[in-house]
Amino acid sequence: MKRIHIRLPILLTITLALSFVAIAFVLGQAIEQRFIEETQNQLSDEATFIGSMLEENDDLLDRVAGNGSTLMALYDEQGSLLTTTQTGENQVPIPDNVRITSASANQQNEHYLYTLVEVDLSSQGAYLFVGKLRDEVTAATSSIWWTILLLLGLALLIITFITVRITMHYSKPIESATRVATELARGNYKARTYEQFSGETGSALSQSINILARNLQKMVDSQEMQKDRLRTLIESMGSSLLLIDGKGSVNLLNKTYKETFYVDENELLYRNYYDVLEHQEVIHLIEEVFMTEKSVRKQMRLSLNIERKHFEVYGTPIIGEAKEWKGIVLVFHDITDLKKLENTRKDFVANVSHELKTPITSIRGFTETLLDGAGEEKELREHFLSIILKESERLQSLIHDLLDLSRIEQEGFVLNVSEVSLADVVQDTIDALSDKAGKKNIELFANSDEKNELSVKGDSLRIRQILYNLMNNAIAYTPEGGNVHIAIQSKESGVELVVSDSGIGIETSEIPRIFERFYRVDKDRSRHSGGTGLGLAIVKHLVEAHSGQIRVDSSIGNGTTFTVRLPNQFT
C-alpha cells in the first residue's frame, strides 16, 4: 500500500486535471464562439464602411485590395462574381456565385466567414463580399486553445507542487506515528517518533505517541520485573509447587518439584493431572479441592524411586476477582527430616526411660528386699548392697553421659584449645583402663611413628575422652585373652589415632547406626559391661567439634578398627 503523501497528491492531481480539462473545453468553446462572432461583427462593420465608400467612388475597391487579411469581392444582383481583391495563387478561391438574400447577413461556408452588403454603384446595383478564411480563424482559435491549456497546465503543476509539499508536511508525522504504532503492536516498546517543536503540525500527535510508548514500556518493564520476581520466587522455593488450571491441565511446576519427584517438565506440562501424576493420594487431594472448592491440607508418605518421603501437601483453589474458577495450586512441604527428628526424639525418650528404669528397678527391688528382713544376714546384705552400689554407679554414669552429650550438642559449646601431646594421652588412657583390661586378660599395645613428637591443637580433656571411650568399647567387646592396639600415625594433613581390637566385630549393615544414642551391637554384653550406649555418640560429636573425621572398619569375628583423623591446626 502506497503511503499517504503519495496517494493524496496523485488523487488530487487527477481530480484537478479532469476538472481543468472540463473547464478548458467549456471555456475554449465559449471563447471560440465569441471570437467567431466578433470576427463576423468586424467583417460586417468593415463591409458597411467600405460599401458606403464604394457608392461614392467605384475605384476604391482596387486601392484597398491586399490590405490586411480581409478579402473583398463584388457580386451582381444575381450573385455572380464581378471583381475580387484576391491575388494569391495558393489561396482558397472566392466562390464564383453566392446566394443573395434580401438583406445583408453574416454567412460562412467550408472556407470562409463572410458578410454581404448591398451597395449602389453608379453603373449598377451590386453586393459587397467581405470575408476571412476559416483557416485563419481556426488558427487564431487554436492559439487561444493552446494558451488556455498552457495556463491551466501551469496552474496544475503549481497546485500539484503545493499539494505535495503540504501533504508531505502533514503526512510525515502521521506516517511516523503509524510506524511507531506498528512497532508497539509488535511488542517493540522502545520505538519512538520524532517530536516537532511545539506548535508545528503533528507535534501533539508525536508527543502523544511517545508518551504512550514510554508508558507502555514502563508497564511492560514493571510486568517483566514482577514476572521475574515471581519466577525467581517460585524457582527458589524450598517446597515443591504444582499449578493446575481449571481444566485439569498442569500449567507450572518449579525446580524443587522436578528435583524431588524426579520428573521431566515436558512430560507433565499441559497434560491432565490424572494422566501424569503417579501417586493416587495426590490425585484424590486434587479431586477433593475441585469438588469442595476449599483448601485441603494432608500429610502423605510417598514413594520416590528407592526412598519414601513424608510431605505435608497443601492444596488451595485459585478464584479470580469475578469469582471465576482458575485452577488449583499444590505445595509439597518435605517434612521427612522433621519426621525423622520426631522419631529420634521418641526413640530417645523411650531409650532414656528404659535405661533409667532398669537400675532404678534393681535398686528399688533390692532395697525392698533388705527392708523385708534380708538385711539381717551379713553375706546377703553385703551382696545386695554391692548390687545397689553397682546400679547406682551405672545410673550416675548414664546421667553424666546424658548431661555431657547435651553440653556437647549445644551451639555454645567451646573447646579449651592447647597443644596436646598424643603420646601422653595414649599412655594416660592405657593406665586408666589397664585394670579393666587385666580382669579379662586383654593386652593393650601402643605404637607411634614418632611417639614423642606427635601433637595436635585441641582440647586435651576431650581428646582423652575420645580415646578412653573407644578403648573402653574395644575392651568391652573383646573376649578374654584378646588384645587392643592403639596407634598414632602422622599424615600430611594431620594425625590419626587408630584403635583396633580382636573382638566380636560389627555387621556391615549395623555400622551406620553405631553412633546413634543407646544403639548397641550386642545389647546383653553391653548392658552387662555397664555401658550406657552413649559413648560412641559422644565420640562422634567431639571429633566433629575438633573438625576431624572418624571411620569404622569391621566384620563379624574379625574385630573392629576405629580411625580418628585430627587436623594439625584446629579451626
Coordinates of C-alpha atoms in Angstrom, one line a residue:
M1 CA 0.0 0.0 0.0
K2 CA 1.4 3.4 -1.0
R3 CA 2.0 6.0 1.6
I4 CA -0.5 8.8 2.2
H5 CA 1.8 11.5 0.9
I6 CA 2.0 9.8 -2.5
R7 CA -1.6 8.7 -2.8
L8 CA -3.1 12.0 -1.8
P9 CA -1.2 14.2 -4.4
I10 CA -1.9 11.7 -7.1
L11 CA -5.6 11.6 -6.4
L12 CA -5.8 15.4 -6.2
T13 CA -3.8 15.9 -9.4
I14 CA -6.0 13.5 -11.3
T15 CA -9.1 15.3 -9.9
L16 CA -7.7 18.7 -10.9
A17 CA -6.6 17.5 -14.3
L18 CA -10.1 16.2 -15.1
S19 CA -11.6 19.4 -13.8
F20 CA -9.2 21.6 -15.8
V21 CA -9.9 19.6 -18.9
A22 CA -13.6 20.2 -18.5
I23 CA -13.1 23.9 -17.7
A24 CA -10.7 24.2 -20.7
F25 CA -13.3 22.5 -23.0
V26 CA -16.2 24.7 -21.9
L27 CA -14.0 27.9 -21.8
G28 CA -12.4 27.1 -25.2
Q29 CA -15.8 26.5 -26.8
A30 CA -17.1 29.8 -25.4
I31 CA -14.1 31.8 -26.4
E32 CA -14.1 30.2 -29.9
Q33 CA -17.7 31.0 -30.4
R34 CA -17.2 34.5 -29.1
F35 CA -14.2 35.0 -31.4
I36 CA -16.2 33.9 -34.4
E37 CA -19.0 36.3 -33.5
E38 CA -16.5 39.1 -33.0
T39 CA -14.9 38.3 -36.4
Q40 CA -18.2 38.3 -38.1
N41 CA -19.2 41.6 -36.5
Q42 CA -15.9 43.1 -37.6
L43 CA -16.5 41.9 -41.1
S44 CA -20.0 43.3 -41.1
D45 CA -18.7 46.7 -39.9
E46 CA -16.0 46.7 -42.5
A47 CA -18.4 45.8 -45.2
T48 CA -20.8 48.6 -44.3
F49 CA -18.0 51.1 -44.1
I50 CA -16.4 50.1 -47.4
G51 CA -19.8 49.8 -49.1
S52 CA -20.6 53.4 -48.3
M53 CA -17.3 54.5 -49.7
L54 CA -17.8 52.4 -52.9
E55 CA -21.0 54.2 -53.5
E56 CA -19.0 57.4 -53.7
N57 CA -16.1 56.1 -55.6
D58 CA -16.2 52.9 -57.7
D59 CA -12.4 52.6 -57.9
L60 CA -11.9 52.5 -54.2
L61 CA -12.0 48.7 -54.2
D62 CA -8.8 48.4 -56.1
R63 CA -6.9 50.7 -53.8
V64 CA -7.8 48.8 -50.6
A65 CA -7.1 45.4 -52.2
G66 CA -4.5 43.5 -50.4
N67 CA -4.8 45.5 -47.2
G68 CA -4.7 43.1 -44.3
S69 CA -6.1 39.6 -44.3
T70 CA -9.6 40.5 -45.2
L71 CA -10.8 39.5 -48.7
M72 CA -13.4 41.5 -50.6
A73 CA -15.4 41.0 -53.8
L74 CA -18.3 42.4 -55.7
Y75 CA -21.2 40.4 -57.0
D76 CA -24.1 41.5 -59.2
E77 CA -27.7 41.2 -58.1
Q78 CA -27.8 37.6 -59.4
G79 CA -24.9 36.6 -57.3
S80 CA -22.2 36.4 -60.0
L81 CA -18.7 37.5 -59.3
L82 CA -17.8 40.8 -60.7
T83 CA -14.4 41.5 -59.2
T84 CA -12.2 40.5 -56.2
T85 CA -9.2 41.6 -54.3
Q86 CA -7.8 38.1 -54.2
T87 CA -4.4 37.9 -55.9
G88 CA -2.5 34.8 -54.4
E89 CA -2.4 31.7 -56.5
N90 CA -2.3 29.4 -53.5
Q91 CA -5.2 31.0 -51.7
V92 CA -8.6 29.4 -51.5
P93 CA -10.6 30.9 -54.3
I94 CA -13.5 33.2 -53.6
P95 CA -16.7 31.5 -54.7
D96 CA -17.9 32.5 -58.2
N97 CA -21.5 32.6 -57.1
V98 CA -23.1 33.4 -53.8
R99 CA -26.6 33.1 -52.5
I100 CA -28.0 36.6 -52.4
T101 CA -30.5 37.3 -49.7
S102 CA -32.9 40.1 -49.4
A103 CA -30.7 41.7 -46.7
S104 CA -27.1 41.6 -45.8
A105 CA -26.1 38.9 -43.4
N106 CA -23.2 37.1 -41.9
Q107 CA -22.6 33.8 -43.6
Q108 CA -20.0 31.1 -43.8
N109 CA -19.0 28.1 -45.8
E110 CA -16.3 25.5 -45.6
H111 CA -13.6 28.0 -46.5
Y112 CA -14.8 31.5 -45.4
L113 CA -16.5 33.6 -42.9
Y114 CA -18.0 36.5 -44.7
T115 CA -20.8 39.1 -44.9
L116 CA -22.7 40.5 -48.0
V117 CA -23.7 44.2 -48.0
E118 CA -25.8 45.7 -50.8
V119 CA -24.1 48.7 -52.5
D120 CA -25.4 51.1 -55.1
L121 CA -22.8 51.6 -57.7
S122 CA -23.1 54.3 -60.4
S123 CA -23.4 51.7 -63.1
Q124 CA -25.4 49.1 -61.4
G125 CA -26.6 47.6 -58.1
A126 CA -24.2 45.1 -56.5
Y127 CA -23.3 43.2 -53.3
L128 CA -20.0 43.7 -51.5
F129 CA -18.4 40.4 -50.1
V130 CA -16.1 40.9 -47.1
G131 CA -14.7 37.8 -45.6
K132 CA -11.8 35.9 -44.0
L133 CA -10.5 32.4 -44.5
R134 CA -11.8 29.9 -42.0
D135 CA -8.3 28.5 -41.6
E136 CA -7.1 31.9 -40.3
V137 CA -10.0 31.9 -37.8
T138 CA -9.2 28.3 -36.8
A139 CA -5.5 29.2 -36.3
A140 CA -6.5 32.1 -34.1
T141 CA -8.8 30.0 -32.0
S142 CA -6.2 27.2 -31.8
S143 CA -3.7 29.6 -30.4
I144 CA -6.4 30.6 -27.8
W145 CA -6.9 26.9 -27.1
W146 CA -3.1 26.3 -26.5
T147 CA -2.9 29.4 -24.3
I148 CA -5.7 28.1 -22.2
L149 CA -4.2 24.7 -21.9
L150 CA -0.8 26.1 -21.1
L151 CA -2.1 28.3 -18.4
L152 CA -4.2 25.5 -16.9
G153 CA -1.3 23.1 -17.1
L154 CA 1.0 25.5 -15.4
A155 CA -1.7 26.1 -12.7
L156 CA -2.0 22.3 -12.3
L157 CA 1.8 21.9 -11.9
I158 CA 1.9 24.7 -9.3
I159 CA -1.1 23.4 -7.4
T160 CA 0.3 19.8 -7.5
F161 CA 3.7 21.0 -6.2
I162 CA 2.0 23.0 -3.4
T163 CA -0.2 20.0 -2.6
V164 CA 2.8 17.6 -2.5
R165 CA 4.6 19.9 -0.1
I166 CA 1.6 20.4 2.1
T167 CA 0.8 16.7 2.1
M168 CA 4.3 15.7 3.0
H169 CA 4.4 18.3 5.7
Y170 CA 1.2 17.0 7.3
S171 CA 1.6 13.3 6.4
K172 CA 5.1 12.8 7.8
P173 CA 4.1 13.0 11.4
I174 CA 1.2 10.7 10.7
E175 CA 3.4 8.1 8.9
S176 CA 6.0 8.3 11.6
A177 CA 3.3 7.8 14.2
T178 CA 1.9 4.9 12.2
R179 CA 5.3 3.2 12.1
V180 CA 5.8 3.6 15.8
A181 CA 2.2 2.3 16.5
T182 CA 3.0 -0.7 14.3
E183 CA 6.2 -1.4 16.2
L184 CA 4.3 -1.0 19.5
A185 CA 1.8 -3.6 18.2
R186 CA 4.7 -6.0 17.5
G187 CA 6.0 -5.6 21.1
N188 CA 8.8 -3.2 20.4
Y189 CA 8.1 -0.7 23.2
K190 CA 11.4 1.2 22.6
A191 CA 10.2 2.7 19.3
R192 CA 9.9 6.5 19.3
T193 CA 8.8 9.1 16.8
Y194 CA 10.4 12.4 16.1
E195 CA 8.9 15.2 18.1
Q196 CA 8.4 18.5 16.3
F197 CA 8.7 21.8 18.0
S198 CA 5.7 22.9 19.9
G199 CA 3.1 24.5 17.6
E200 CA 4.3 22.6 14.5
T201 CA 1.9 20.3 12.6
G202 CA 1.7 16.8 14.2
S203 CA 3.6 17.8 17.3
A204 CA 0.7 16.9 19.6
L205 CA 0.3 13.5 17.8
S206 CA 4.1 12.7 18.0
Q207 CA 4.2 13.7 21.7
S208 CA 1.1 11.6 22.5
I209 CA 2.6 8.6 20.7
N210 CA 5.9 8.9 22.5
I211 CA 4.1 9.3 25.9
L212 CA 2.1 6.2 25.1
A213 CA 5.2 4.3 24.1
R214 CA 7.0 5.3 27.3
N215 CA 4.1 4.4 29.4
L216 CA 3.8 1.0 27.7
Q217 CA 7.5 0.4 28.1
K218 CA 7.3 1.2 31.8
M219 CA 4.2 -1.0 32.2
V220 CA 5.9 -3.9 30.3
D221 CA 9.2 -3.4 32.3
S222 CA 7.2 -3.5 35.5
Q223 CA 5.3 -6.6 34.4
E224 CA 8.6 -8.3 33.4
M225 CA 10.2 -7.3 36.7
Q226 CA 7.2 -8.7 38.6
K227 CA 7.3 -11.8 36.4
D228 CA 11.0 -12.3 37.0
R229 CA 10.5 -11.8 40.7
L230 CA 7.6 -14.3 40.7
R231 CA 9.6 -16.8 38.6
T232 CA 12.6 -16.4 40.9
L233 CA 10.5 -16.8 44.0
I234 CA 8.8 -19.9 42.6
E235 CA 12.0 -21.5 41.4
S236 CA 13.8 -20.6 44.7
M237 CA 11.1 -22.1 46.9
G238 CA 12.3 -24.9 49.1
S239 CA 9.0 -26.6 48.7
S240 CA 7.7 -28.2 45.6
L241 CA 4.9 -26.3 43.7
L242 CA 2.4 -27.6 41.1
L243 CA -0.1 -25.4 39.3
I244 CA -3.2 -27.0 37.7
D245 CA -5.6 -24.9 35.6
G246 CA -9.4 -25.0 35.7
K247 CA -9.5 -27.8 33.0
G248 CA -7.2 -30.0 35.0
S249 CA -4.0 -29.5 32.9
V250 CA -0.6 -29.0 34.6
N251 CA 0.5 -25.4 33.8
L252 CA 3.5 -24.9 36.1
L253 CA 6.0 -26.8 38.2
N254 CA 9.0 -25.4 39.9
K255 CA 12.6 -26.7 40.1
T256 CA 12.2 -28.2 43.5
Y257 CA 9.3 -30.3 42.3
K258 CA 11.3 -31.6 39.4
E259 CA 14.2 -32.5 41.6
T260 CA 12.2 -34.0 44.4
F261 CA 9.9 -36.2 42.2
Y262 CA 12.4 -36.9 39.5
V263 CA 10.2 -35.8 36.7
D264 CA 10.8 -34.2 33.3
E265 CA 8.9 -30.9 32.8
N266 CA 8.0 -31.7 29.2
E267 CA 6.2 -34.9 30.3
L268 CA 3.9 -33.0 32.7
L269 CA 3.1 -29.6 31.2
Y270 CA -0.3 -29.1 29.5
R271 CA -1.4 -32.6 30.2
N272 CA -4.2 -33.7 32.5
Y273 CA -3.1 -34.3 36.1
Y274 CA -4.7 -37.7 36.4
D275 CA -2.7 -39.0 33.4
V276 CA 0.7 -37.8 34.6
L277 CA 0.7 -37.9 38.4
E278 CA 1.8 -41.3 39.8
H279 CA 0.5 -41.0 43.4
Q280 CA -3.1 -41.7 44.0
E281 CA -3.1 -39.8 47.3
V282 CA -2.2 -36.6 45.4
I283 CA -4.8 -37.2 42.8
H284 CA -7.5 -37.7 45.5
L285 CA -6.5 -34.5 47.2
I286 CA -6.8 -32.6 43.9
E287 CA -10.2 -34.0 43.2
E288 CA -11.3 -33.1 46.7
V289 CA -10.3 -29.5 46.1
F290 CA -12.1 -29.4 42.8
M291 CA -15.3 -30.8 44.4
T292 CA -15.3 -28.8 47.6
E293 CA -13.7 -25.6 46.3
K294 CA -11.9 -25.3 49.6
S295 CA -8.3 -25.6 50.8
V296 CA -7.2 -29.0 51.8
R297 CA -4.1 -30.0 53.9
K298 CA -2.9 -33.5 54.3
Q299 CA 0.3 -35.4 55.4
M300 CA 1.4 -38.1 53.0
R301 CA 4.1 -40.7 52.7
L302 CA 5.1 -41.0 49.1
S303 CA 7.5 -43.5 47.4
L304 CA 10.1 -41.7 45.3
N305 CA 12.3 -44.2 43.5
I306 CA 14.1 -46.2 46.2
E307 CA 13.1 -44.0 49.1
R308 CA 10.0 -42.9 50.9
K309 CA 9.5 -39.3 52.0
H310 CA 6.9 -37.6 54.2
F311 CA 5.1 -34.5 52.8
E312 CA 2.6 -32.0 54.1
V313 CA 0.6 -31.3 51.0
Y314 CA -1.4 -28.0 50.8
G315 CA -4.0 -27.6 48.0
T316 CA -6.0 -24.5 47.5
P317 CA -8.3 -23.3 44.8
I318 CA -7.5 -20.2 42.7
I319 CA -10.5 -17.9 42.4
G320 CA -10.4 -14.8 40.2
E321 CA -11.8 -11.4 41.1
A322 CA -15.0 -12.1 39.3
K323 CA -15.4 -15.4 41.3
E324 CA -14.4 -17.4 38.2
W325 CA -12.6 -20.7 38.8
K326 CA -9.0 -20.6 37.5
G327 CA -7.4 -23.7 38.9
I328 CA -5.5 -25.2 41.9
V329 CA -2.1 -24.7 43.4
L330 CA -0.4 -27.5 45.3
V331 CA 2.5 -27.0 47.6
F332 CA 4.5 -30.0 48.9
H333 CA 6.5 -29.4 52.1
D334 CA 9.1 -32.1 52.7
I335 CA 8.8 -32.9 56.3
T336 CA 10.9 -36.1 56.1
D337 CA 13.6 -34.6 58.4
L338 CA 11.0 -33.4 60.8
K339 CA 9.5 -36.9 60.9
K340 CA 13.0 -38.4 61.5
L341 CA 13.7 -35.8 64.2
E342 CA 10.3 -36.6 65.8
N343 CA 11.0 -40.3 65.7
T344 CA 14.5 -39.8 67.1
R345 CA 13.0 -37.8 69.9
K346 CA 10.5 -40.5 70.6
D347 CA 13.2 -43.2 70.5
F348 CA 15.5 -41.1 72.7
V349 CA 12.7 -40.6 75.3
A350 CA 11.9 -44.3 75.2
N351 CA 15.6 -45.4 75.4
V352 CA 16.3 -43.0 78.3
S353 CA 13.2 -44.2 80.1
H354 CA 14.2 -47.8 79.5
E355 CA 17.9 -47.2 80.6
L356 CA 16.8 -45.4 83.7
K357 CA 14.1 -47.8 84.6
T358 CA 16.5 -50.8 84.7
P359 CA 18.9 -49.6 87.5
I360 CA 16.1 -47.9 89.4
T361 CA 14.0 -51.1 89.4
S362 CA 17.0 -53.0 90.6
I363 CA 17.8 -50.6 93.3
R364 CA 14.2 -50.4 94.4
G365 CA 13.8 -54.2 94.4
F366 CA 16.9 -55.0 96.4
T367 CA 16.1 -52.1 98.8
E368 CA 12.7 -53.6 99.4
T369 CA 14.2 -57.0 100.0
L370 CA 16.6 -55.6 102.6
L371 CA 13.7 -53.8 104.3
D372 CA 11.8 -57.1 104.4
G373 CA 14.4 -58.7 106.6
A374 CA 17.1 -59.9 104.2
G375 CA 19.5 -57.4 105.8
E376 CA 19.8 -59.4 108.9
E377 CA 22.1 -61.9 107.1
K378 CA 25.5 -60.3 106.7
E379 CA 26.6 -62.0 103.4
L380 CA 23.2 -61.5 101.8
R381 CA 23.1 -57.9 102.9
E382 CA 26.6 -57.1 101.5
H383 CA 25.7 -58.8 98.2
F384 CA 22.5 -56.8 97.9
L385 CA 24.3 -53.6 98.8
S386 CA 27.0 -54.2 96.3
I387 CA 24.4 -54.7 93.6
I388 CA 22.7 -51.4 94.7
L389 CA 26.0 -49.6 94.6
K390 CA 26.8 -51.0 91.1
E391 CA 23.4 -50.0 89.8
S392 CA 23.8 -46.6 91.4
E393 CA 27.1 -46.1 89.7
R394 CA 25.6 -47.2 86.4
L395 CA 22.7 -44.7 86.9
Q396 CA 25.2 -42.0 87.8
S397 CA 27.3 -42.8 84.7
L398 CA 24.2 -42.7 82.5
I399 CA 23.1 -39.3 83.8
H400 CA 26.7 -38.0 83.5
D401 CA 26.9 -39.1 79.8
L402 CA 23.5 -37.6 79.1
L403 CA 24.5 -34.3 80.6
D404 CA 27.8 -34.4 78.8
L405 CA 26.2 -35.2 75.4
S406 CA 23.7 -32.4 76.0
R407 CA 26.5 -29.9 76.6
I408 CA 28.5 -31.0 73.6
E409 CA 25.5 -30.7 71.3
Q410 CA 24.7 -27.1 72.4
E411 CA 25.7 -24.3 69.9
G412 CA 27.7 -22.5 72.6
F413 CA 29.9 -25.5 73.3
V414 CA 33.6 -24.3 73.4
L415 CA 36.8 -26.3 73.5
N416 CA 39.8 -25.4 75.6
V417 CA 42.3 -25.5 72.8
S418 CA 46.0 -26.1 73.6
E419 CA 48.9 -28.1 72.3
V420 CA 48.2 -31.7 73.1
S421 CA 50.8 -34.5 73.2
L422 CA 49.2 -37.6 71.8
A423 CA 51.7 -39.9 73.4
D424 CA 50.8 -38.7 76.9
V425 CA 47.1 -39.1 76.1
V426 CA 47.6 -42.6 75.0
Q427 CA 49.7 -43.5 78.0
D428 CA 47.2 -42.0 80.4
T429 CA 44.3 -43.8 78.8
I430 CA 46.2 -47.2 79.0
D431 CA 47.0 -46.6 82.6
A432 CA 43.3 -45.8 83.4
L433 CA 42.0 -48.9 81.6
S434 CA 44.7 -51.4 82.5
D435 CA 42.9 -52.8 85.5
K436 CA 39.7 -53.4 83.4
A437 CA 41.7 -55.0 80.6
G438 CA 43.6 -57.1 83.1
K439 CA 40.4 -58.6 84.5
K440 CA 39.8 -60.1 81.0
N441 CA 43.4 -60.9 80.3
I442 CA 43.3 -58.4 77.4
E443 CA 46.7 -57.0 76.4
L444 CA 46.9 -53.3 75.5
F445 CA 49.5 -52.3 72.8
A446 CA 50.6 -48.8 71.8
N447 CA 52.9 -47.7 68.9
S448 CA 53.6 -44.5 67.1
D449 CA 55.6 -43.3 64.1
E450 CA 57.2 -40.6 66.2
K451 CA 55.9 -41.2 69.6
N452 CA 57.5 -38.3 71.5
E453 CA 56.9 -35.7 68.9
L454 CA 53.4 -36.0 67.6
S455 CA 50.9 -33.4 68.9
V456 CA 47.8 -31.6 67.8
K457 CA 45.9 -28.4 68.6
G458 CA 42.8 -29.4 70.6
D459 CA 41.1 -29.8 73.9
S460 CA 43.2 -32.2 76.0
L461 CA 40.4 -33.4 78.2
R462 CA 38.1 -34.1 75.2
I463 CA 40.7 -35.9 73.2
R464 CA 41.4 -38.1 76.3
Q465 CA 37.6 -38.7 76.4
I466 CA 37.5 -39.8 72.7
L467 CA 40.4 -42.2 73.2
Y468 CA 39.0 -43.5 76.5
N469 CA 35.5 -44.3 75.1
L470 CA 37.0 -46.1 72.0
M471 CA 39.4 -48.2 74.1
N472 CA 36.7 -48.9 76.7
N473 CA 34.3 -50.1 73.9
A474 CA 37.1 -52.2 72.5
I475 CA 37.8 -53.9 75.9
A476 CA 34.0 -54.4 76.4
Y477 CA 33.5 -56.2 73.1
T478 CA 36.7 -58.2 73.1
P479 CA 36.6 -61.7 74.6
E480 CA 39.0 -62.8 77.3
G481 CA 42.6 -63.3 76.2
G482 CA 42.2 -60.8 73.3
N483 CA 44.2 -57.7 72.5
V484 CA 43.6 -54.0 71.8
H485 CA 46.1 -51.9 69.7
I486 CA 46.4 -48.1 69.9
A487 CA 48.4 -46.5 67.1
I488 CA 49.4 -42.9 66.3
Q489 CA 50.1 -42.1 62.7
S490 CA 51.3 -38.9 61.1
K491 CA 49.5 -37.8 57.9
E492 CA 50.1 -35.0 55.6
S493 CA 47.0 -33.0 56.8
G494 CA 47.0 -34.2 60.4
V495 CA 47.3 -37.1 62.8
E496 CA 45.4 -40.4 63.0
L497 CA 44.5 -42.2 66.2
V498 CA 43.8 -45.9 65.3
V499 CA 42.1 -48.2 67.9
S500 CA 41.7 -51.8 66.8
D501 CA 40.7 -54.9 68.7
S502 CA 40.3 -58.6 68.2
G503 CA 36.7 -58.6 69.4
I504 CA 33.4 -59.9 68.0
G505 CA 33.2 -57.3 65.2
I506 CA 30.2 -55.5 63.7
E507 CA 27.9 -56.4 60.8
T508 CA 28.3 -54.1 57.8
S509 CA 24.6 -53.2 57.9
E510 CA 24.9 -52.0 61.5
I511 CA 28.0 -49.8 61.1
P512 CA 26.0 -46.6 60.0
R513 CA 23.9 -46.9 63.3
I514 CA 26.6 -47.5 65.9
F515 CA 26.9 -43.7 66.6
E516 CA 23.2 -43.4 67.4
R517 CA 22.3 -42.8 71.0
F518 CA 21.6 -46.0 73.0
Y519 CA 22.4 -48.2 70.0
R520 CA 24.2 -51.4 70.9
V521 CA 25.6 -54.1 68.7
D522 CA 25.2 -56.7 71.4
K523 CA 22.7 -55.4 74.0
D524 CA 23.2 -58.1 76.5
R525 CA 27.0 -57.9 76.5
S526 CA 27.0 -54.1 76.6
R527 CA 24.5 -53.8 79.5
H528 CA 26.4 -56.5 81.4
S529 CA 29.6 -54.5 80.9
G530 CA 27.9 -51.4 82.4
G531 CA 27.9 -49.4 79.2
T532 CA 25.3 -46.6 78.7
G533 CA 25.0 -46.7 74.9
L534 CA 26.1 -43.1 74.6
G535 CA 29.9 -43.5 74.4
L536 CA 30.2 -43.5 70.6
A537 CA 27.6 -40.7 70.2
I538 CA 29.8 -38.6 72.4
V539 CA 32.9 -39.6 70.4
K540 CA 31.4 -38.6 67.1
H541 CA 30.3 -35.1 68.4
L542 CA 33.7 -34.5 70.0
V543 CA 35.6 -35.5 66.8
E544 CA 33.4 -33.2 64.7
A545 CA 33.9 -30.4 67.3
H546 CA 37.7 -30.8 66.5
S547 CA 37.0 -30.5 62.8
G548 CA 38.0 -34.1 62.5
Q549 CA 36.7 -37.3 60.9
I550 CA 36.0 -40.8 62.2
R551 CA 36.0 -44.0 60.2
V552 CA 35.0 -47.6 61.1
D553 CA 36.2 -50.8 59.5
S554 CA 34.8 -54.1 60.9
S555 CA 33.4 -57.5 60.0
I556 CA 31.9 -60.3 62.2
G557 CA 34.6 -62.3 64.0
N558 CA 37.5 -60.2 62.8
G559 CA 37.4 -57.4 65.3
T560 CA 36.8 -53.6 64.8
T561 CA 39.1 -50.7 63.9
F562 CA 38.2 -47.0 64.7
T563 CA 40.3 -44.4 62.9
V564 CA 40.1 -40.8 64.1
R565 CA 41.8 -38.1 62.0
L566 CA 42.5 -34.8 63.7
P567 CA 43.9 -31.8 61.7
N568 CA 47.2 -30.3 62.7
Q569 CA 45.7 -26.8 63.1
F570 CA 42.4 -26.5 64.9
T571 CA 39.8 -24.2 63.2

